[in-house]
Short mmCIF file of C-alpha atoms in Angstrom, two decimals:
data_model
loop_
_atom_site.label_atom_id
_atom_site.label_comp_id
_atom_site.label_asym_id
_atom_site.label_seq_id
_atom_site.Cartn_x
_atom_site.Cartn_y
_atom_site.Cartn_z
CA UNK A 1 7.44 17.59 8.86
CA UNK A 2 5.14 15.21 7.01
CA UNK A 3 5.65 15.81 3.32
CA UNK A 4 3.00 13.29 2.25
CA UNK A 5 -0.29 13.11 4.14
CA UNK A 6 -3.29 10.83 3.96
CA UNK A 7 -5.86 12.54 6.13
CA UNK A 8 -8.37 9.69 6.22
CA UNK A 9 -7.06 6.82 8.36
CA UNK A 10 -9.94 4.57 7.32
CA UNK A 11 -12.64 4.16 4.70
CA UNK A 12 -15.60 1.80 4.58
CA UNK A 13 -17.40 1.18 1.27
CA UNK A 14 -20.04 -1.17 -0.06
CA UNK A 15 -18.99 -3.79 -2.61
CA UNK A 16 -19.55 -2.50 -6.14
CA UNK A 17 -19.35 1.17 -5.16
CA UNK A 18 -16.47 3.57 -5.72
CA UNK A 19 -13.61 3.95 -3.23
CA UNK A 20 -11.85 7.31 -3.27
CA UNK A 21 -8.59 7.70 -1.40
CA UNK A 22 -6.91 11.07 -1.05
CA UNK A 23 -3.34 12.21 -0.57
CA UNK A 24 -1.74 15.63 -0.18
CA UNK A 25 1.92 16.56 -0.49
CA UNK A 26 4.00 19.64 0.26
CA UNK A 27 7.33 19.12 -1.52
CA UNK A 28 7.35 20.75 -4.97
CA UNK A 29 10.31 18.58 -5.99
CA UNK A 30 8.13 15.45 -6.03
CA UNK A 31 7.64 14.42 -9.65
CA UNK A 32 6.50 10.81 -9.42
CA UNK A 33 3.65 9.44 -7.35
CA UNK A 34 2.62 5.91 -6.50
CA UNK A 35 -0.04 3.97 -4.68
CA UNK A 36 0.79 0.81 -2.81
CA UNK A 37 -1.54 -1.75 -1.26
CA UNK A 38 -0.56 -3.68 1.83
CA UNK A 39 -2.06 -6.80 3.38
CA UNK A 40 -1.09 -7.91 6.90
CA UNK A 41 2.17 -9.90 7.04
CA UNK A 42 3.08 -8.88 3.48
CA UNK A 43 5.19 -6.11 2.02
CA UNK A 44 3.58 -3.24 0.11
CA UNK A 45 2.54 -4.16 -3.44
CA UNK A 46 2.71 -1.59 -6.22
CA UNK A 47 -0.72 -0.65 -7.62
CA UNK A 48 -0.45 2.30 -9.94
CA UNK A 49 1.72 5.36 -10.52
CA UNK A 50 1.63 8.73 -12.21
CA UNK A 51 4.30 11.11 -13.43
CA UNK A 52 3.94 14.82 -12.76
CA UNK A 53 3.62 15.50 -16.49
CA UNK A 54 0.23 13.74 -16.47
CA UNK A 55 -2.99 14.42 -14.61
CA UNK A 56 -4.58 10.99 -14.92
CA UNK A 57 -3.50 7.38 -15.23
CA UNK A 58 -5.82 4.42 -15.50
CA UNK A 59 -5.22 0.71 -15.05
CA UNK A 60 -8.30 -1.48 -15.01
CA UNK A 61 -10.39 -0.67 -11.93
CA UNK A 62 -7.78 1.76 -10.62
CA UNK A 63 -7.42 5.40 -11.66
CA UNK A 64 -5.05 7.94 -10.16
CA UNK A 65 -5.66 11.67 -10.55
CA UNK A 66 -3.00 14.31 -9.95
CA UNK A 67 -3.70 18.00 -9.31
CA UNK A 68 -0.28 19.62 -9.24
CA UNK A 69 -1.49 23.11 -8.41
CA UNK A 70 -3.30 21.79 -5.35
CA UNK A 71 -0.52 19.27 -4.57
CA UNK A 72 -3.19 16.62 -4.31
CA UNK A 73 -3.68 13.16 -5.73
CA UNK A 74 -6.44 10.65 -5.42
CA UNK A 75 -6.97 6.97 -6.15
CA UNK A 76 -10.33 5.78 -7.43
CA UNK A 77 -11.25 2.11 -7.28
CA UNK A 78 -14.32 1.18 -9.32
CA UNK A 79 -16.03 -1.13 -8.61
CA UNK A 80 -14.74 -1.96 -5.15
CA UNK A 81 -14.37 -5.64 -4.33
CA UNK A 82 -13.97 -7.43 -0.96
CA UNK A 83 -10.39 -8.38 -1.98
CA UNK A 84 -9.56 -4.68 -2.10
CA UNK A 85 -9.78 -4.55 1.71
CA UNK A 86 -6.24 -3.56 2.75
CA UNK A 87 -4.15 -0.58 3.79
CA UNK A 88 -3.34 1.78 0.93
CA UNK A 89 -0.25 3.99 0.95
CA UNK A 90 0.40 7.02 -1.18
CA UNK A 91 4.11 7.60 -1.93
CA UNK A 92 6.11 10.24 -3.74
CA UNK A 93 9.57 10.49 -5.23
CA UNK A 94 11.75 13.41 -6.31
CA UNK A 95 13.50 11.51 -9.07
CA UNK A 96 15.83 14.32 -10.12
CA UNK A 97 17.32 14.78 -6.65
CA UNK A 98 16.60 11.70 -4.58
CA UNK A 99 16.48 8.84 -7.06
CA UNK A 100 14.34 6.02 -5.82
CA UNK A 101 13.77 7.31 -2.29
CA UNK A 102 10.06 7.06 -1.53
CA UNK A 103 8.26 9.29 0.95
CA UNK A 104 5.10 7.60 2.19
CA UNK A 105 1.87 8.86 3.67
CA UNK A 106 0.47 7.30 6.82
CA UNK A 107 -1.92 4.99 5.00
CA UNK A 108 -5.69 4.57 4.67
CA UNK A 109 -7.32 1.34 5.78
CA UNK A 110 -10.06 0.34 3.33
CA UNK A 111 -12.82 -2.07 4.24
CA UNK A 112 -15.08 -3.25 1.43
CA UNK A 113 -18.30 -4.73 2.77
CA UNK A 114 -20.08 -7.46 0.81
CA UNK B 1 11.96 -15.14 -10.99
CA UNK B 2 12.54 -15.02 -7.22
CA UNK B 3 11.04 -12.09 -5.35
CA UNK B 4 12.53 -10.12 -2.49
CA UNK B 5 13.07 -12.20 0.63
CA UNK B 6 13.90 -11.09 4.15
CA UNK B 7 15.10 -12.90 7.25
CA UNK B 8 14.27 -13.40 9.98
CA UNK B 9 10.48 -12.93 9.93
CA UNK B 10 10.29 -11.93 13.58
CA UNK B 11 12.91 -10.95 16.13
CA UNK B 12 12.83 -9.99 19.79
CA UNK B 13 15.74 -8.09 21.31
CA UNK B 14 16.36 -6.13 24.48
CA UNK B 15 17.36 -2.50 24.77
CA UNK B 16 21.06 -1.91 24.13
CA UNK B 17 21.55 -5.02 22.00
CA UNK B 18 22.56 -5.10 18.36
CA UNK B 19 20.60 -6.65 15.48
CA UNK B 20 21.28 -7.64 11.87
CA UNK B 21 18.48 -8.01 9.34
CA UNK B 22 18.99 -9.58 5.94
CA UNK B 23 17.52 -9.04 2.49
CA UNK B 24 17.92 -10.88 -0.80
CA UNK B 25 17.01 -8.71 -3.74
CA UNK B 26 14.94 -9.78 -6.70
CA UNK B 27 16.90 -11.44 -9.48
CA UNK B 28 18.51 -8.85 -11.79
CA UNK B 29 18.12 -5.95 -9.35
CA UNK B 30 21.19 -3.96 -8.27
CA UNK B 31 19.70 -1.51 -5.77
CA UNK B 32 18.35 -2.15 -2.28
CA UNK B 33 16.46 0.31 -0.09
CA UNK B 34 15.53 -0.14 3.56
CA UNK B 35 12.46 1.33 5.23
CA UNK B 36 11.19 1.38 8.81
CA UNK B 37 7.45 1.14 9.37
CA UNK B 38 6.32 1.94 12.91
CA UNK B 39 2.89 0.77 14.00
CA UNK B 40 0.10 2.80 12.41
CA UNK B 41 2.47 4.80 10.20
CA UNK B 42 3.77 4.66 6.66
CA UNK B 43 7.23 3.32 5.83
CA UNK B 44 10.14 5.74 6.38
CA UNK B 45 13.24 5.66 4.19
CA UNK B 46 16.39 4.62 6.07
CA UNK B 47 18.96 4.33 3.27
CA UNK B 48 19.66 2.89 -0.15
CA UNK B 49 22.58 0.86 -1.48
CA UNK B 50 23.69 0.73 -5.09
CA UNK B 51 26.72 -1.25 -6.22
CA UNK B 52 27.77 -1.80 -2.61
CA UNK B 53 27.85 1.93 -1.78
CA UNK B 54 25.36 3.94 0.27
CA UNK B 55 23.35 6.00 -2.20
CA UNK B 56 21.13 8.22 -0.09
CA UNK B 57 20.12 8.25 3.55
CA UNK B 58 17.03 9.32 5.44
CA UNK B 59 16.80 10.95 8.85
CA UNK B 60 18.19 8.05 10.90
CA UNK B 61 21.13 8.12 13.34
CA UNK B 62 24.51 6.51 12.53
CA UNK B 63 23.70 3.48 14.70
CA UNK B 64 21.64 2.39 11.68
CA UNK B 65 24.14 1.06 9.16
CA UNK B 66 24.07 -1.22 6.17
CA UNK B 67 25.98 -3.31 3.72
CA UNK B 68 25.41 -4.51 0.20
CA UNK B 69 27.25 -7.55 -1.08
CA UNK B 70 28.52 -8.34 -4.60
CA UNK B 71 25.42 -10.49 -5.21
CA UNK B 72 23.32 -7.39 -4.33
CA UNK B 73 21.91 -8.87 -1.13
CA UNK B 74 21.97 -6.51 1.81
CA UNK B 75 22.11 -6.25 5.59
CA UNK B 76 20.69 -3.65 7.93
CA UNK B 77 22.51 -3.34 11.26
CA UNK B 78 21.14 -1.46 14.24
CA UNK B 79 23.36 -0.89 17.29
CA UNK B 80 22.36 0.12 20.81
CA UNK B 81 18.72 -0.78 20.26
CA UNK B 82 16.09 1.54 21.72
CA UNK B 83 12.45 0.81 22.47
CA UNK B 84 11.40 3.09 19.59
CA UNK B 85 13.27 0.86 17.14
CA UNK B 86 10.40 -1.61 17.44
CA UNK B 87 8.93 -1.66 13.95
CA UNK B 88 8.51 -3.57 10.71
CA UNK B 89 11.67 -3.27 8.62
CA UNK B 90 11.07 -3.47 4.89
CA UNK B 91 13.58 -4.06 2.16
CA UNK B 92 12.90 -3.08 -1.45
CA UNK B 93 14.94 -3.89 -4.53
CA UNK B 94 15.04 -2.24 -7.93
CA UNK B 95 17.10 -1.99 -11.08
CA UNK B 96 18.72 1.42 -11.24
CA UNK B 97 17.98 3.18 -14.51
CA UNK B 98 17.22 6.78 -15.41
CA UNK B 99 14.14 8.30 -13.82
CA UNK B 100 12.03 6.45 -11.24
CA UNK B 101 12.67 2.74 -10.94
CA UNK B 102 9.91 0.56 -9.54
CA UNK B 103 10.69 -0.93 -6.17
CA UNK B 104 9.61 -4.39 -5.13
CA UNK B 105 9.15 -4.93 -1.43
CA UNK B 106 9.86 -7.96 0.70
CA UNK B 107 7.48 -9.13 3.45
CA UNK B 108 9.50 -7.39 6.17
CA UNK B 109 11.10 -8.31 9.49
CA UNK B 110 9.10 -7.49 12.61
CA UNK B 111 11.53 -6.30 15.31
CA UNK B 112 10.39 -5.99 18.92
CA UNK B 113 12.70 -4.28 21.42
CA UNK B 114 11.92 -4.94 25.09
#
């Protein structure tokens, strides 16, 4: 039972354009959501997060949107840069019951073309 | 500030053998979580250690066990290795406070079981 799903395994975007990554979840206990970026031979690096009490969080080129009723979140990267080429993971935590345990999606590989 | 380190980087074992993976947490962090990332999938939570005690466990059999030491470093032990145990094993450290605590990942240990 996959509680966090990223339905697009890959995404290709032109440099300077917007990248939109999507993530769906099923567990209503999730109250904190994160996006991680991963390069080959490195561990995941934290990008941006959002608490369930918010519907948007912005940090520079990265914005995360949360739609609780649809159990859906998305990551927008504007403008996309070649260095953004990596695998992006959506993750969720049920902080009241499971502390720091993260449940990850399967990842979306992003390729930004110059 | 030293980040999360893991050893070894790569490891090859045969089915039925036992393996020990090591993790040094980031300075000041008292919690260590272990994740298994199979090829093409997102990381899956194995267990978490806080103050040398197991503090949550994912859906992994008892042959996956761990330890946390007084200096907060940690070991993951896997007995009776199976082919499906081939994966990237990630360690993440955090400082346990109320709510969600950001986790910092190490580069991982790539385990191959033949």
